[in-house]
Amino acid sequence: MTIPTHEDREQAKETLAYIRRTMESASSFTAVSGWGLVGVGAVGLAAAWIASRGGDPANLRVWVPAAVVSVAIAVVSNISKAKRTDVPIWSGAIRRLVWVMAPALAAGAMMTVVLARDGAGYLLPGMWLALYGAGVAAGGEFSIRGIRWMGVSFLVLGAAALLRPDLGLAIMAAGFGGLHILVGLDIVWRHGG
Amino acid sequence: MAGSAVTESLDRLIHERIRLGIVSALAAEDGMSFADLKQVLKTSDGNLSVHARKLEEAGYIRVLKGFEDRKPKTEYRLTAKGRRALEAYLEQMEAILSEARDALERS
């Protein structure tokens, strides 16, 4: 083989890095677990049902534990899908998805404290849906299109719940329950699991 | 990337950046739709279809056309020939680096 020039070596390094990045991006592209989203949706429906019995649609004693359980389901299901599909757990799409979603979710947590403290709890359903939607829509940039559309749909549901706080609980059931389940099943169907 | 004798010897078909991207993505994720590939490679419709056609003509990838929810869907898969071409290309890249390392040690 002809002796490679310095330029050849740099190009080879850069090319190998490009191949690696592309493979990582493609394989973690569908790393979001569909069954995980179905599980999160089931928790959302259950929380909405429990909250409806208590008479307080945005009851934090229902929704905060539901959020914790949902995060746990998302973590476990994504790890198990990554293991099954032989994709690094903390790389590519999942890592970017989490970092992009984190600011919107942190803002949601802050707003929850303030709105609940100041007696504006009726705004919580719309705010939760809208900020969750903002995070998911941004994170969807790094995953399949279904995720981005799910985020945009949550934003629309958030706007609806802010305009009609009396329908907040039903809209949360549709979003955190129905939408998660539908998108989850779509991912299971198209991308296997 | 034209230039030295080393790069001249590479498989021109997958040396081009978008085509290398298509082959690499399909090697990692078997069966990707046109839209998913476009997003992974961050390229335009026209660019992707032109390069995908070249790879298809060379027998490196297979194109499956069908319908999903009554909408046309194009799916791409890597053929055994395409996988071998990528493996050979990767070996060439690694050889360039190891040759360069040897030359560095000798000097």
Coordinates of N, CA and C in Angstrom, one line a residue, chain B residues 2-101:
Chain B
A2 N -10.8 14.1 -3.3 CA -9.8 13.6 -4.3 C -8.4 14.0 -3.9
G3 N -7.5 13.3 -4.4 CA -6.1 13.7 -4.1 C -5.1 12.6 -4.2
S4 N -4.7 12.1 -3.0 CA -3.5 11.2 -3.0 C -3.8 9.9 -3.6
A5 N -2.7 9.1 -3.8 CA -2.8 7.8 -4.4 C -3.6 6.9 -3.5
V6 N -3.6 7.1 -2.2 CA -4.3 6.3 -1.2 C -5.8 6.5 -1.4
T7 N -6.3 7.7 -1.4 CA -7.7 7.9 -1.6 C -8.2 7.5 -3.0
E8 N -7.3 7.6 -4.0 CA -7.7 7.2 -5.3 C -8.1 5.7 -5.3
S9 N -7.5 4.9 -4.4 CA -7.8 3.5 -4.5 C -9.0 3.0 -3.8
L10 N -9.7 4.0 -3.2 CA -10.9 3.6 -2.4 C -12.2 3.4 -3.3
D11 N -13.1 2.7 -2.7 CA -14.4 2.4 -3.5 C -15.1 3.7 -3.6
R12 N -15.1 4.3 -4.8 CA -15.7 5.6 -5.0 C -17.1 5.6 -4.7
L13 N -17.8 4.5 -4.9 CA -19.2 4.4 -4.8 C -19.7 4.8 -3.3
I14 N -18.9 4.2 -2.3 CA -19.3 4.6 -1.0 C -18.4 5.6 -0.3
H15 N -17.4 6.1 -1.1 CA -16.5 7.1 -0.5 C -17.3 8.4 -0.4
E16 N -18.2 8.6 -1.3 CA -19.0 9.9 -1.2 C -19.8 9.9 0.1
R17 N -19.8 11.1 0.7 CA -20.3 11.2 2.1 C -21.8 10.7 2.3
I18 N -22.7 11.2 1.5 CA -24.1 10.8 1.7 C -24.3 9.3 1.5
R19 N -23.6 8.7 0.4 CA -23.7 7.3 0.1 C -23.1 6.5 1.3
L20 N -22.0 7.0 1.8 CA -21.3 6.3 3.0 C -22.3 6.3 4.2
G21 N -23.0 7.5 4.3 CA -23.9 7.6 5.4 C -25.1 6.6 5.2
I22 N -25.6 6.5 4.0 CA -26.7 5.6 3.8 C -26.3 4.1 4.1
V23 N -25.2 3.7 3.6 CA -24.7 2.4 3.9 C -24.4 2.1 5.4
S24 N -23.8 3.1 6.0 CA -23.5 3.0 7.5 C -24.8 2.9 8.3
A25 N -25.8 3.8 8.0 CA -27.0 3.8 8.7 C -27.8 2.4 8.6
L26 N -27.8 1.9 7.3 CA -28.5 0.7 7.1 C -27.7 -0.5 7.7
A27 N -26.4 -0.4 7.8 CA -25.7 -1.5 8.5 C -26.1 -1.6 9.9
A28 N -26.4 -0.4 10.5 CA -26.8 -0.4 11.9 C -28.2 -0.7 12.2
E29 N -29.1 -0.2 11.3 CA -30.5 -0.4 11.5 C -31.1 -1.0 10.2
D30 N -31.4 -2.2 10.2 CA -31.8 -2.9 9.0 C -33.3 -2.5 8.6
G31 N -33.4 -1.9 7.4 CA -34.7 -1.5 7.0 C -35.1 -0.1 7.5
M32 N -34.7 0.9 6.8 CA -35.1 2.3 7.3 C -36.0 2.9 6.2
S33 N -36.9 3.7 6.6 CA -37.8 4.4 5.6 C -37.0 5.6 5.1
F34 N -37.5 6.1 3.9 CA -36.9 7.3 3.3 C -36.8 8.5 4.3
A35 N -38.0 8.7 5.0 CA -38.0 9.8 5.9 C -37.1 9.7 7.1
D36 N -36.9 8.5 7.6 CA -36.0 8.2 8.8 C -34.6 8.4 8.3
L37 N -34.3 7.9 7.1 CA -32.9 8.1 6.6 C -32.6 9.5 6.4
K38 N -33.5 10.2 5.9 CA -33.3 11.7 5.6 C -33.0 12.4 6.9
Q39 N -33.7 12.0 8.0 CA -33.5 12.7 9.2 C -32.1 12.3 9.8
V40 N -31.8 11.1 9.7 CA -30.5 10.7 10.3 C -29.3 11.4 9.6
L41 N -29.5 11.4 8.2 CA -28.4 12.0 7.4 C -28.5 13.5 7.3
K42 N -29.6 14.1 7.7 CA -29.8 15.5 7.6 C -29.5 16.0 6.2
T43 N -30.2 15.5 5.3 CA -30.1 15.8 3.9 C -31.4 16.1 3.2
S44 N -31.4 16.5 1.9 CA -32.6 16.9 1.2 C -33.2 15.6 0.6
D45 N -34.5 15.7 0.2 CA -35.1 14.6 -0.5 C -34.4 14.3 -1.8
G46 N -34.0 15.3 -2.6 CA -33.4 15.1 -3.9 C -32.0 14.5 -3.7
N47 N -31.3 15.0 -2.8 CA -29.9 14.4 -2.6 C -30.0 13.0 -2.2
L48 N -30.9 12.7 -1.2 CA -31.0 11.3 -0.8 C -31.4 10.3 -1.9
S49 N -32.4 10.8 -2.7 CA -32.9 9.8 -3.7 C -31.8 9.6 -4.8
V50 N -31.1 10.7 -5.1 CA -30.1 10.5 -6.2 C -29.0 9.5 -5.7
H51 N -28.5 9.7 -4.5 CA -27.5 8.8 -4.0 C -28.0 7.4 -3.7
A52 N -29.2 7.3 -3.2 CA -29.8 6.0 -3.0 C -29.9 5.2 -4.3
R53 N -30.3 5.9 -5.4 CA -30.4 5.2 -6.6 C -29.1 4.7 -7.1
K54 N -28.0 5.4 -6.9 CA -26.7 5.0 -7.4 C -26.3 3.7 -6.6
L55 N -26.6 3.7 -5.3 CA -26.3 2.5 -4.5 C -27.2 1.3 -4.9
E56 N -28.4 1.6 -5.3 CA -29.3 0.5 -5.7 C -28.9 0.0 -7.0
E57 N -28.4 0.8 -8.0 CA -27.9 0.4 -9.3 C -26.7 -0.5 -9.1
A58 N -25.9 -0.2 -8.1 CA -24.7 -1.0 -7.8 C -25.0 -2.3 -7.1
G59 N -26.2 -2.4 -6.6 CA -26.6 -3.6 -5.9 C -26.2 -3.6 -4.4
Y60 N -25.9 -2.4 -3.9 CA -25.5 -2.3 -2.5 C -26.7 -2.2 -1.6
I61 N -27.8 -1.6 -2.1 CA -29.0 -1.6 -1.2 C -30.2 -2.0 -2.1
R62 N -31.2 -2.4 -1.3 CA -32.4 -2.9 -2.0 C -33.6 -1.9 -1.6
V63 N -34.4 -1.5 -2.5 CA -35.5 -0.6 -2.2 C -36.8 -1.3 -2.3
L64 N -37.5 -1.2 -1.2 CA -38.8 -1.9 -1.1 C -39.9 -0.8 -1.1
K65 N -40.8 -0.8 -2.1 CA -41.8 0.2 -2.1 C -43.2 -0.5 -1.8
G66 N -43.9 0.2 -0.9 CA -45.2 -0.3 -0.5 C -46.1 0.8 0.0
F67 N -47.1 0.4 0.7 CA -48.0 1.4 1.2 C -48.2 1.2 2.7
E68 N -48.3 2.3 3.4 CA -48.6 2.2 4.9 C -49.7 3.3 5.1
D69 N -50.8 2.9 5.7 CA -51.9 3.8 5.9 C -52.3 4.5 4.6
R70 N -52.3 3.7 3.5 CA -52.6 4.2 2.2 C -51.7 5.2 1.6
K71 N -50.6 5.4 2.3 CA -49.6 6.4 1.8 C -48.4 5.6 1.3
P72 N -47.8 6.1 0.2 CA -46.6 5.3 -0.3 C -45.5 5.4 0.7
K73 N -44.8 4.2 0.8 CA -43.7 4.2 1.8 C -42.5 3.5 1.1
T74 N -41.3 4.1 1.2 CA -40.1 3.5 0.6 C -39.2 3.1 1.7
E75 N -38.8 1.8 1.6 CA -37.9 1.3 2.7 C -36.6 0.8 2.0
Y76 N -35.5 1.1 2.7 CA -34.2 0.7 2.2 C -33.6 -0.4 3.1
R77 N -33.0 -1.3 2.4 CA -32.3 -2.4 3.1 C -30.9 -2.6 2.5
L78 N -29.9 -2.9 3.3 CA -28.6 -3.2 2.8 C -28.5 -4.6 2.3
T79 N -27.8 -4.8 1.1 CA -27.7 -6.1 0.6 C -26.4 -6.7 1.2
A80 N -26.2 -8.0 0.9 CA -24.9 -8.7 1.4 C -23.7 -8.0 0.7
K81 N -23.9 -7.6 -0.6 CA -22.8 -7.0 -1.4 C -22.5 -5.6 -0.7
G82 N -23.6 -4.9 -0.3 CA -23.4 -3.6 0.3 C -22.6 -3.7 1.6
R83 N -23.0 -4.7 2.4 CA -22.3 -4.9 3.7 C -20.8 -5.3 3.5
R84 N -20.6 -6.1 2.5 CA -19.2 -6.4 2.2 C -18.4 -5.2 1.8
A85 N -19.0 -4.3 1.0 CA -18.4 -3.1 0.5 C -18.0 -2.2 1.7
L86 N -19.0 -2.1 2.6 CA -18.7 -1.3 3.8 C -17.5 -1.8 4.6
E87 N -17.6 -3.2 4.8 CA -16.5 -3.8 5.6 C -15.1 -3.6 4.9
A88 N -15.1 -3.7 3.6 CA -13.9 -3.5 2.8 C -13.4 -2.1 3.0
Y89 N -14.3 -1.2 2.9 CA -14.0 0.3 3.1 C -13.5 0.6 4.5
L90 N -14.1 0.0 5.5 CA -13.6 0.2 6.8 C -12.2 -0.4 7.0
E91 N -12.0 -1.6 6.4 CA -10.6 -2.1 6.5 C -9.6 -1.2 5.8
Q92 N -10.0 -0.6 4.7 CA -9.1 0.3 4.0 C -8.8 1.5 4.9
M93 N -9.8 2.0 5.6 CA -9.6 3.2 6.5 C -8.7 2.8 7.6
E94 N -8.9 1.6 8.2 CA -8.1 1.2 9.3 C -6.6 0.9 8.8
A95 N -6.5 0.4 7.6 CA -5.2 0.2 7.1 C -4.4 1.5 6.9
I96 N -5.1 2.6 6.5 CA -4.5 3.9 6.3 C -3.9 4.3 7.7
L97 N -4.7 4.1 8.7 CA -4.3 4.6 10.1 C -3.1 3.7 10.6
S98 N -3.2 2.4 10.3 CA -2.1 1.6 10.9 C -0.8 1.8 10.1
E99 N -0.9 2.0 8.7 CA 0.2 2.4 7.9 C 0.9 3.7 8.4
A100 N 0.0 4.6 8.7 CA 0.5 5.9 9.2 C 1.2 5.8 10.5
R101 N 0.6 4.9 11.4 CA 1.2 4.7 12.7 C 2.6 4.0 12.5

